[in-house]
Amino acid sequence: MTLDPAPALEVDPLLDDPATRIIVCCGAGGVGKTTTAAALGVRAAERGRKVVVLTIDPARRLAQSMGIDQLDNVPRRVDGIKGDGELHAMMLDMKRTFDDIVEAHADPERARAILGNPFYQSLSAGFAGTQEYMAMEKLGQLRARDEWDLIVVDTPPSRSALDFLDAPKRLGSFLDGTFIKLLMAPAKVGGRAGMKFLNVGMSMMTGTLGKLLGGQLLRDVQTFVAAMDTMFGGFRTRADATYRLLQAPGTAFLVVAAPERDALREAAYFVERLAAEEMPLAGLVLNRVHGSGAARLSAERALAAAEVLDGEPADAAENLDESRIVDQGHGKTGLRGGHDNGHDNGQDTSHNTGRLPEAVSPEPLPASSAEVSPAVAQVTAGLLRLHAERMQVLARERRTRDRFAALHPEVAVAEVAALPGDVHDLAGLRAIGDRLAHTKGTP
């Protein structure tokens, strides 16, 4: 049974549509989310939109690729953008974002008390889930300013790249939890009555927590909760508003993956989770897809040819010619009578494509077996084995893509060919953007 080709992800119409205001790049760690987000930002800006890219990646690769010394919590304009658009970039500073919220929603005296509280300092610097929630806070702030046509979000590098979807719910559960209500009760009751209530309601709890955490930490938590009491409702309201924003028609999610089993398994989970949360999915970006300039030469045939060359060199050329495994014309790899397939599916195959280098055999291989030297036979056999390995990688990638397509045939796909090295400048990001825009669906 042959699978129908997956629909191609149309990137340029998505970027050009003025109704598209937010693009969220999500996926497992190490699949190229940051590079994809930056490439989309560059392409959108050079097509005339005013764009800001928000990254939560601590590696600072985004800043380096855009020629910025460093990114921080303030959008920085990127120089070198061609066309009428603008590109800004920023990296989430979790603690600074939390501090800004406190300063904006508390009077100066209460803000100082909160910012100086030891428990708050620990919470804002690295409490579980704080990064995801603050990413949503920052997204909401950027959208509310209405200063940019398009916001591109690179999601947190957490174990599950959709943890940020749970941040509003986790925050609500935390604020509505029994422990927080008990801690808030003394501040609401006030005076000695409040302390009496605390002693009655938390007599067993405080003894246990005091032993586990220490009395000072417990007092810091109580002080923090009392100071933050008036702000809790605002946190929940803004979190819920941002969650609704992610569900709005102007938002588009792109799931980013590599053509590997684990990454595509995670991608399938993301697709299903987004559907369950009613989040608008634009499609799948499949990064680092390998290609070959000699795709018609199968792994089996390449290995067979290598085995022939590993035999008696005197018989190699004659056997290769008779079996018609290798095209002997001008160092090209393929079947005799075929043409040089230098590009496969529109992908750049100039690097590590599996093509036998012309420098190895600039002239046709000699018909006389006596003219084939052992050195040439050894090098050619090695190249054939490398090609066989590449073809095996291609076959494995195709199988994993087919499994994903069978599970989710409705998901549009953009395949991005593997690059020779890391992207480190705007030119590299433009190249990624070009590959994203000029892609074919998974055949």
Protein backbone atom coordinates (compact mmCIF):
# COMPACT_ATOMS: atom_id res chain seq x y z
CA MET A 1 0.00 0.00 0.00
CA THR A 2 1.39 3.41 -1.00
CA LEU A 3 0.75 6.34 1.29
CA ASP A 4 -0.64 9.51 -0.22
CA PRO A 5 1.84 12.37 0.03
CA ALA A 6 1.44 14.59 3.06
CA PRO A 7 0.30 18.10 2.17
CA ALA A 8 3.11 20.63 1.86
CA LEU A 9 3.29 23.29 4.56
CA GLU A 10 2.92 26.68 2.86
CA VAL A 11 5.20 28.88 4.93
CA ASP A 12 5.14 32.15 2.97
CA PRO A 13 1.32 32.49 2.94
CA LEU A 14 1.36 31.90 6.69
CA LEU A 15 4.00 34.61 7.22
CA ASP A 16 2.36 37.05 4.82
CA ASP A 17 -1.14 36.75 6.26
CA PRO A 18 -1.76 39.87 8.39
CA ALA A 19 -4.20 37.82 10.47
CA THR A 20 -1.29 35.68 11.70
CA ARG A 21 -0.03 37.49 14.78
CA ILE A 22 1.67 34.72 16.78
CA ILE A 23 3.68 31.69 15.64
CA VAL A 24 4.70 29.23 18.35
CA CYS A 25 7.52 26.78 17.57
CA CYS A 26 7.32 23.72 19.81
CA GLY A 27 8.94 20.30 19.84
CA ALA A 28 11.36 18.09 21.71
CA GLY A 29 14.78 19.38 22.79
CA GLY A 30 17.57 19.59 20.24
CA VAL A 31 15.45 19.49 17.08
CA GLY A 32 16.13 23.04 15.91
CA LYS A 33 13.26 25.07 17.42
CA THR A 34 15.44 28.12 18.04
CA THR A 35 16.91 28.11 14.55
CA THR A 36 13.48 27.58 12.99
CA ALA A 37 11.98 30.46 15.00
CA ALA A 38 14.84 32.77 14.03
CA ALA A 39 14.65 31.78 10.35
CA LEU A 40 10.91 32.42 10.30
CA GLY A 41 11.48 35.80 11.92
CA VAL A 42 14.10 36.80 9.35
CA ARG A 43 11.96 35.68 6.42
CA ALA A 44 8.82 37.41 7.71
CA ALA A 45 10.73 40.65 8.33
CA GLU A 46 12.30 40.59 4.87
CA ARG A 47 8.83 40.10 3.41
CA GLY A 48 7.71 43.35 5.01
CA ARG A 49 6.43 42.51 8.49
CA LYS A 50 7.49 43.99 11.81
CA VAL A 51 8.56 40.94 13.81
CA VAL A 52 9.82 40.13 17.29
CA VAL A 53 11.32 36.73 18.09
CA LEU A 54 11.07 35.62 21.72
CA THR A 55 13.43 32.82 22.68
CA ILE A 56 13.64 30.95 25.95
CA ASP A 57 16.82 29.14 24.89
CA PRO A 58 19.67 29.79 27.35
CA ALA A 59 22.33 28.83 24.79
CA ARG A 60 22.18 32.34 23.25
CA ARG A 61 22.58 30.92 19.74
CA LEU A 62 19.84 33.22 18.51
CA ALA A 63 21.82 36.32 19.48
CA GLN A 64 24.94 35.03 17.78
CA SER A 65 23.16 34.17 14.54
CA MET A 66 21.62 37.64 14.40
CA GLY A 67 24.84 39.50 15.08
CA ILE A 68 23.74 40.77 18.50
CA ASP A 69 26.22 40.74 21.36
CA GLN A 70 23.58 39.51 23.77
CA LEU A 71 19.83 39.27 24.21
CA ASP A 72 17.90 40.24 27.29
CA ASN A 73 14.35 40.95 28.40
CA VAL A 74 14.06 43.97 26.08
CA PRO A 75 13.50 43.54 22.31
CA ARG A 76 16.64 44.49 20.36
CA ARG A 77 16.49 45.49 16.71
CA VAL A 78 18.47 43.27 14.34
CA ASP A 79 20.56 45.01 11.69
CA GLY A 80 21.07 43.66 8.20
CA ILE A 81 17.45 42.88 7.39
CA LYS A 82 16.66 43.42 3.72
CA GLY A 83 13.37 44.94 2.62
CA ASP A 84 10.83 47.15 4.36
CA GLY A 85 10.22 45.06 7.47
CA GLU A 86 11.86 45.05 10.88
CA LEU A 87 13.19 42.28 13.08
CA HIS A 88 13.60 42.46 16.83
CA ALA A 89 14.82 39.69 19.11
CA MET A 90 14.79 39.07 22.83
CA MET A 91 15.49 36.31 25.31
CA LEU A 92 13.25 35.70 28.29
CA ASP A 93 14.74 36.77 31.59
CA MET A 94 12.52 34.82 33.94
CA LYS A 95 13.39 36.71 37.12
CA ARG A 96 13.27 40.14 35.46
CA THR A 97 9.82 39.37 34.06
CA PHE A 98 8.59 38.30 37.49
CA ASP A 99 10.09 41.44 39.06
CA ASP A 100 8.39 43.63 36.44
CA ILE A 101 5.02 42.06 37.27
CA VAL A 102 5.50 42.71 40.98
CA GLU A 103 6.57 46.31 40.41
CA ALA A 104 3.65 46.94 38.04
CA HIS A 105 0.93 45.49 40.28
CA ALA A 106 2.05 46.35 43.82
CA ASP A 107 2.60 49.63 45.60
CA PRO A 108 6.27 50.55 46.12
CA GLU A 109 6.41 49.47 49.77
CA ARG A 110 4.81 46.08 49.11
CA ALA A 111 6.93 45.58 45.99
CA ARG A 112 10.12 46.11 48.02
CA ALA A 113 8.91 43.59 50.61
CA ILE A 114 8.19 41.01 47.92
CA LEU A 115 11.40 41.53 45.94
CA GLY A 116 13.48 41.25 49.10
CA ASN A 117 11.74 38.12 50.36
CA PRO A 118 14.08 35.08 50.29
CA PHE A 119 11.31 32.71 49.22
CA TYR A 120 10.33 35.01 46.35
CA GLN A 121 13.95 35.21 45.22
CA SER A 122 14.11 31.42 45.04
CA LEU A 123 10.72 31.17 43.35
CA SER A 124 11.49 33.78 40.68
CA ALA A 125 14.92 32.36 39.91
CA GLY A 126 14.08 28.73 39.27
CA PHE A 127 10.94 27.33 40.85
CA ALA A 128 9.47 24.46 38.81
CA GLY A 129 7.05 25.83 36.21
CA THR A 130 8.03 29.47 36.74
CA GLN A 131 9.87 29.67 33.41
CA GLU A 132 6.88 28.38 31.46
CA TYR A 133 4.49 30.73 33.22
CA MET A 134 6.77 33.72 32.71
CA ALA A 135 7.09 32.86 29.02
CA MET A 136 3.32 33.14 28.78
CA GLU A 137 3.39 36.39 30.77
CA LYS A 138 5.95 37.87 28.38
CA LEU A 139 3.98 36.72 25.33
CA GLY A 140 0.88 38.36 26.75
CA GLN A 141 2.79 41.58 27.40
CA LEU A 142 4.19 41.68 23.85
CA ARG A 143 0.79 41.05 22.29
CA ALA A 144 -0.90 43.66 24.49
CA ARG A 145 1.56 46.33 23.33
CA ASP A 146 0.41 45.75 19.71
CA GLU A 147 3.77 47.07 18.53
CA TRP A 148 4.65 44.13 16.26
CA ASP A 149 2.82 42.56 13.34
CA LEU A 150 4.11 39.12 14.24
CA ILE A 151 5.48 37.46 17.38
CA VAL A 152 7.49 34.27 16.90
CA VAL A 153 7.93 32.22 20.09
CA ASP A 154 10.64 29.64 20.71
CA THR A 155 9.23 27.49 23.50
CA PRO A 156 11.14 26.50 26.66
CA PRO A 157 13.68 23.65 26.40
CA SER A 158 11.82 21.56 28.96
CA ARG A 159 11.28 17.81 28.85
CA SER A 160 7.84 18.37 27.40
CA ALA A 161 7.88 21.41 25.13
CA LEU A 162 4.16 21.86 25.78
CA ASP A 163 4.63 22.39 29.52
CA PHE A 164 3.87 26.07 28.98
CA LEU A 165 0.30 25.12 28.04
CA ASP A 166 -0.14 23.76 31.56
CA ALA A 167 1.33 26.82 33.28
CA PRO A 168 -1.99 28.67 33.76
CA LYS A 169 -3.66 25.54 35.12
CA ARG A 170 -0.75 24.76 37.44
CA LEU A 171 -0.71 28.33 38.67
CA GLY A 172 -4.45 28.23 39.35
CA SER A 173 -4.11 24.92 41.22
CA PHE A 174 -1.24 26.34 43.27
CA LEU A 175 -3.13 29.51 44.20
CA ASP A 176 -6.33 27.63 45.00
CA GLY A 177 -4.57 24.90 46.98
CA THR A 178 -5.31 24.24 50.64
CA PHE A 179 -1.75 25.03 51.71
CA ILE A 180 -1.82 28.51 50.16
CA LYS A 181 -5.25 29.23 51.61
CA LEU A 182 -4.01 28.29 55.07
CA LEU A 183 -0.96 30.49 54.66
CA MET A 184 -3.11 33.39 53.47
CA ALA A 185 -5.66 33.05 56.25
CA PRO A 186 -3.66 34.88 58.99
CA ALA A 187 -3.16 37.88 56.73
CA LYS A 188 -6.88 38.00 55.98
CA VAL A 189 -8.02 37.57 59.60
CA GLY A 190 -5.31 39.81 61.04
CA GLY A 191 -3.88 40.40 64.54
CA ARG A 192 -4.00 37.84 67.34
CA ALA A 193 -7.09 36.23 65.88
CA GLY A 194 -5.11 35.51 62.77
CA MET A 195 -2.29 33.92 64.71
CA LYS A 196 -4.82 31.84 66.65
CA PHE A 197 -6.36 30.66 63.38
CA LEU A 198 -2.92 29.81 62.06
CA ASN A 199 -2.08 27.83 65.18
CA VAL A 200 -5.33 25.86 64.97
CA GLY A 201 -5.40 25.28 61.23
CA MET A 202 -1.71 24.52 60.80
CA SER A 203 -0.61 23.09 64.12
CA MET A 204 0.29 19.72 62.66
CA MET A 205 1.45 21.08 59.32
CA THR A 206 3.79 23.71 60.66
CA GLY A 207 5.49 21.26 62.99
CA THR A 208 6.22 18.91 60.13
CA LEU A 209 7.23 21.66 57.69
CA GLY A 210 9.35 23.32 60.33
CA LYS A 211 11.37 20.15 60.69
CA LEU A 212 11.63 19.55 56.95
CA LEU A 213 12.17 23.12 55.73
CA GLY A 214 13.21 25.02 58.83
CA GLY A 215 11.24 27.61 60.69
CA GLN A 216 12.79 30.56 58.86
CA LEU A 217 11.83 29.27 55.42
CA LEU A 218 8.27 28.69 56.59
CA ARG A 219 8.11 32.27 57.90
CA ASP A 220 9.51 33.53 54.56
CA VAL A 221 6.78 31.65 52.70
CA GLN A 222 4.09 33.06 54.97
CA THR A 223 5.43 36.59 54.52
CA PHE A 224 5.60 36.13 50.74
CA VAL A 225 2.02 34.84 50.56
CA ALA A 226 0.75 37.70 52.70
CA ALA A 227 2.50 40.28 50.50
CA MET A 228 1.35 38.64 47.25
CA ASP A 229 -2.26 38.13 48.37
CA THR A 230 -3.68 41.02 46.36
CA MET A 231 -1.74 39.97 43.24
CA PHE A 232 -2.79 36.33 43.02
CA GLY A 233 -6.04 37.09 41.23
CA GLY A 234 -4.18 39.12 38.61
CA PHE A 235 -1.77 36.26 37.93
CA ARG A 236 -4.62 33.88 37.31
CA THR A 237 -6.53 36.34 35.13
CA ARG A 238 -3.54 37.11 32.91
CA ALA A 239 -2.61 33.44 32.64
CA ASP A 240 -6.12 32.54 31.51
CA ALA A 241 -6.15 35.43 29.02
CA THR A 242 -2.86 34.29 27.48
CA TYR A 243 -4.16 30.74 27.26
CA ARG A 244 -7.17 31.98 25.32
CA LEU A 245 -4.83 33.99 23.11
CA LEU A 246 -3.02 30.78 22.16
CA GLN A 247 -6.34 29.30 21.06
CA ALA A 248 -7.30 32.32 18.97
CA PRO A 249 -7.37 32.18 15.14
CA GLY A 250 -4.42 34.60 14.88
CA THR A 251 -2.09 32.04 16.51
CA ALA A 252 -0.35 29.24 14.61
CA PHE A 253 1.62 26.38 16.14
CA LEU A 254 4.47 24.73 14.29
CA VAL A 255 5.70 21.41 15.64
CA VAL A 256 9.43 21.04 14.96
CA ALA A 257 11.03 17.59 14.79
CA ALA A 258 13.94 15.65 13.34
CA PRO A 259 13.35 12.56 11.14
CA GLU A 260 14.15 10.26 14.05
CA ARG A 261 11.91 7.81 15.85
CA ASP A 262 11.92 9.47 19.27
CA ALA A 263 11.55 13.00 17.89
CA LEU A 264 8.62 12.06 15.66
CA ARG A 265 7.00 10.14 18.49
CA GLU A 266 7.18 13.35 20.53
CA ALA A 267 5.87 15.30 17.52
CA ALA A 268 2.86 12.97 17.31
CA TYR A 269 2.21 13.60 21.00
CA PHE A 270 2.40 17.38 20.45
CA VAL A 271 -0.02 17.20 17.53
CA GLU A 272 -2.52 15.22 19.59
CA ARG A 273 -2.12 17.47 22.62
CA LEU A 274 -2.62 20.63 20.57
CA ALA A 275 -5.79 19.15 19.10
CA ALA A 276 -7.04 18.26 22.58
CA GLU A 277 -6.36 21.81 23.79
CA GLU A 278 -7.99 23.28 20.65
CA MET A 279 -4.78 25.04 19.68
CA PRO A 280 -4.45 25.93 15.96
CA LEU A 281 -1.78 23.72 14.33
CA ALA A 282 -0.22 24.99 11.10
CA GLY A 283 1.96 21.96 10.43
CA LEU A 284 5.18 20.05 11.05
CA VAL A 285 8.69 21.30 10.28
CA LEU A 286 10.95 18.31 9.71
CA ASN A 287 14.55 19.43 10.19
CA ARG A 288 17.84 17.84 9.17
CA VAL A 289 16.42 15.59 6.49
CA HIS A 290 19.19 13.78 4.61
CA GLY A 291 19.32 13.43 0.85
CA SER A 292 21.54 11.87 -1.77
CA GLY A 293 22.73 12.90 -5.19
CA ALA A 294 22.88 9.24 -6.17
CA ALA A 295 19.58 8.01 -4.76
CA ARG A 296 19.09 5.49 -7.58
CA LEU A 297 22.10 3.51 -6.40
CA SER A 298 20.67 1.41 -3.58
CA ALA A 299 22.56 0.39 -0.47
CA GLU A 300 22.48 -3.23 -1.58
CA ARG A 301 23.98 -2.47 -4.97
CA ALA A 302 26.63 -0.21 -3.47
CA LEU A 303 27.68 -2.92 -1.02
CA ALA A 304 27.73 -5.49 -3.81
CA ALA A 305 29.99 -3.24 -5.85
CA ALA A 306 32.25 -2.71 -2.85
CA GLU A 307 32.56 -6.44 -2.36
CA VAL A 308 33.56 -6.83 -6.00
CA LEU A 309 36.25 -4.17 -5.60
CA ASP A 310 37.49 -5.83 -2.43
CA GLY A 311 38.10 -8.98 -4.47
CA GLU A 312 40.73 -9.23 -7.14
CA PRO A 313 41.33 -5.72 -8.55
CA ALA A 314 42.15 -7.29 -11.88
CA ASP A 315 38.51 -8.40 -12.19
CA ALA A 316 36.90 -5.32 -10.63
CA ALA A 317 36.30 -3.10 -13.66
CA GLU A 318 35.07 -5.95 -15.81
CA ASN A 319 32.68 -7.21 -13.12
CA LEU A 320 31.37 -3.71 -12.36
CA ASP A 321 30.82 -3.08 -16.05
CA GLU A 322 29.03 -6.38 -16.58
CA SER A 323 26.80 -6.01 -13.54
CA ARG A 324 26.09 -2.37 -14.49
CA ILE A 325 26.08 -1.42 -10.83
CA VAL A 326 28.16 1.74 -11.23
CA ASP A 327 28.06 4.28 -14.01
CA GLN A 328 31.67 4.61 -15.06
CA GLY A 329 31.25 7.93 -16.85
CA HIS A 330 33.05 10.90 -15.30
CA GLY A 331 32.92 9.67 -11.74
CA LYS A 332 29.12 9.82 -11.41
CA THR A 333 27.28 7.30 -9.31
CA GLY A 334 24.13 5.70 -10.63
CA LEU A 335 22.82 3.12 -13.05
CA ARG A 336 24.30 2.98 -16.53
CA GLY A 337 22.19 5.01 -18.89
CA GLY A 338 20.83 7.16 -16.04
CA HIS A 339 21.39 10.84 -15.46
CA ASP A 340 23.10 12.61 -12.61
CA ASN A 341 20.49 13.18 -9.96
CA GLY A 342 22.29 16.02 -8.22
CA HIS A 343 19.22 17.13 -6.27
CA ASP A 344 16.63 15.04 -4.52
CA ASN A 345 13.22 16.55 -3.71
CA GLY A 346 14.58 20.05 -4.21
CA GLN A 347 17.09 19.69 -1.38
CA ASP A 348 20.62 20.99 -1.44
CA THR A 349 22.84 17.97 -1.79
CA SER A 350 26.20 19.66 -2.02
CA HIS A 351 27.37 18.34 1.35
CA ASN A 352 27.78 14.69 2.26
CA THR A 353 25.18 13.53 -0.24
CA GLY A 354 26.55 10.14 -1.02
CA ARG A 355 27.76 11.13 -4.50
CA LEU A 356 31.14 9.69 -5.36
CA PRO A 357 33.52 12.66 -5.72
CA GLU A 358 34.59 13.33 -9.26
CA ALA A 359 38.14 13.90 -8.02
CA VAL A 360 38.40 10.22 -7.23
CA SER A 361 37.77 9.22 -10.83
CA PRO A 362 38.00 12.24 -13.17
CA GLU A 363 38.10 9.99 -16.24
CA PRO A 364 35.99 6.95 -17.10
CA LEU A 365 37.13 3.83 -15.30
CA PRO A 366 39.36 1.75 -17.58
CA ALA A 367 37.74 -1.12 -19.42
CA SER A 368 40.89 -3.14 -19.10
CA SER A 369 41.07 -4.83 -15.72
CA ALA A 370 44.82 -4.62 -15.75
CA GLU A 371 44.64 -0.80 -15.47
CA VAL A 372 42.70 -0.81 -12.14
CA SER A 373 45.14 -0.28 -9.31
CA PRO A 374 44.54 -1.70 -5.81
CA ALA A 375 44.62 1.84 -4.38
CA VAL A 376 41.81 3.05 -6.65
CA ALA A 377 39.80 -0.08 -5.93
CA GLN A 378 40.21 0.42 -2.16
CA VAL A 379 39.16 4.09 -2.23
CA THR A 380 36.20 3.38 -4.49
CA ALA A 381 35.04 0.51 -2.27
CA GLY A 382 35.22 2.79 0.77
CA LEU A 383 33.14 5.45 -0.97
CA LEU A 384 30.58 2.86 -1.99
CA ARG A 385 30.25 1.73 1.62
CA LEU A 386 29.77 5.34 2.75
CA HIS A 387 27.06 5.70 0.15
CA ALA A 388 25.42 2.50 1.37
CA GLU A 389 25.38 3.86 4.92
CA ARG A 390 23.79 7.10 3.67
CA MET A 391 21.11 5.19 1.80
CA GLN A 392 20.36 3.16 4.93
CA VAL A 393 19.92 6.43 6.87
CA LEU A 394 17.57 7.70 4.17
CA ALA A 395 15.53 4.50 4.32
CA ARG A 396 15.28 4.69 8.12
CA GLU A 397 14.18 8.34 7.97
CA ARG A 398 11.58 7.51 5.33
CA ARG A 399 10.11 4.74 7.50
CA THR A 400 9.77 7.04 10.51
CA ARG A 401 8.16 9.76 8.38
CA ASP A 402 5.75 7.24 6.89
CA ARG A 403 4.69 6.12 10.36
CA PHE A 404 3.97 9.70 11.38
CA ALA A 405 2.11 10.40 8.12
CA ALA A 406 -0.01 7.28 8.61
CA LEU A 407 -1.03 8.48 12.08
CA HIS A 408 -1.57 12.12 11.07
CA PRO A 409 -2.20 12.36 7.31
CA GLU A 410 -3.87 15.75 7.76
CA VAL A 411 -0.73 17.47 9.09
CA ALA A 412 1.06 19.64 6.51
CA VAL A 413 4.82 19.04 6.40
CA ALA A 414 7.84 21.16 5.46
CA GLU A 415 11.10 19.24 5.09
CA VAL A 416 14.40 21.07 5.63
CA ALA A 417 17.53 19.42 4.29
CA ALA A 418 20.46 18.89 6.65
CA LEU A 419 23.09 21.62 6.49
CA PRO A 420 26.87 21.08 6.48
CA GLY A 421 27.31 22.92 9.78
CA ASP A 422 25.64 25.11 12.39
CA VAL A 423 23.80 28.29 11.47
CA HIS A 424 25.72 31.26 12.85
CA ASP A 425 24.62 34.32 10.85
CA LEU A 426 21.75 35.94 8.97
CA ALA A 427 22.82 34.31 5.71
CA GLY A 428 22.41 30.89 7.31
CA LEU A 429 18.99 31.84 8.67
CA ARG A 430 17.95 33.04 5.21
CA ALA A 431 19.03 29.69 3.78
CA ILE A 432 16.88 27.88 6.34
CA GLY A 433 13.96 30.19 5.51
CA ASP A 434 14.36 29.46 1.80
CA ARG A 435 14.29 25.73 2.46
CA LEU A 436 11.22 26.11 4.66
CA ALA A 437 9.39 28.04 1.95
CA HIS A 438 10.42 25.86 -1.01
CA THR A 439 9.54 22.45 0.25
CA LYS A 440 7.46 19.49 -0.79
CA GLY A 441 5.15 17.39 1.30
CA THR A 442 6.32 14.00 2.47
CA PRO A 443 5.93 11.67 -0.54
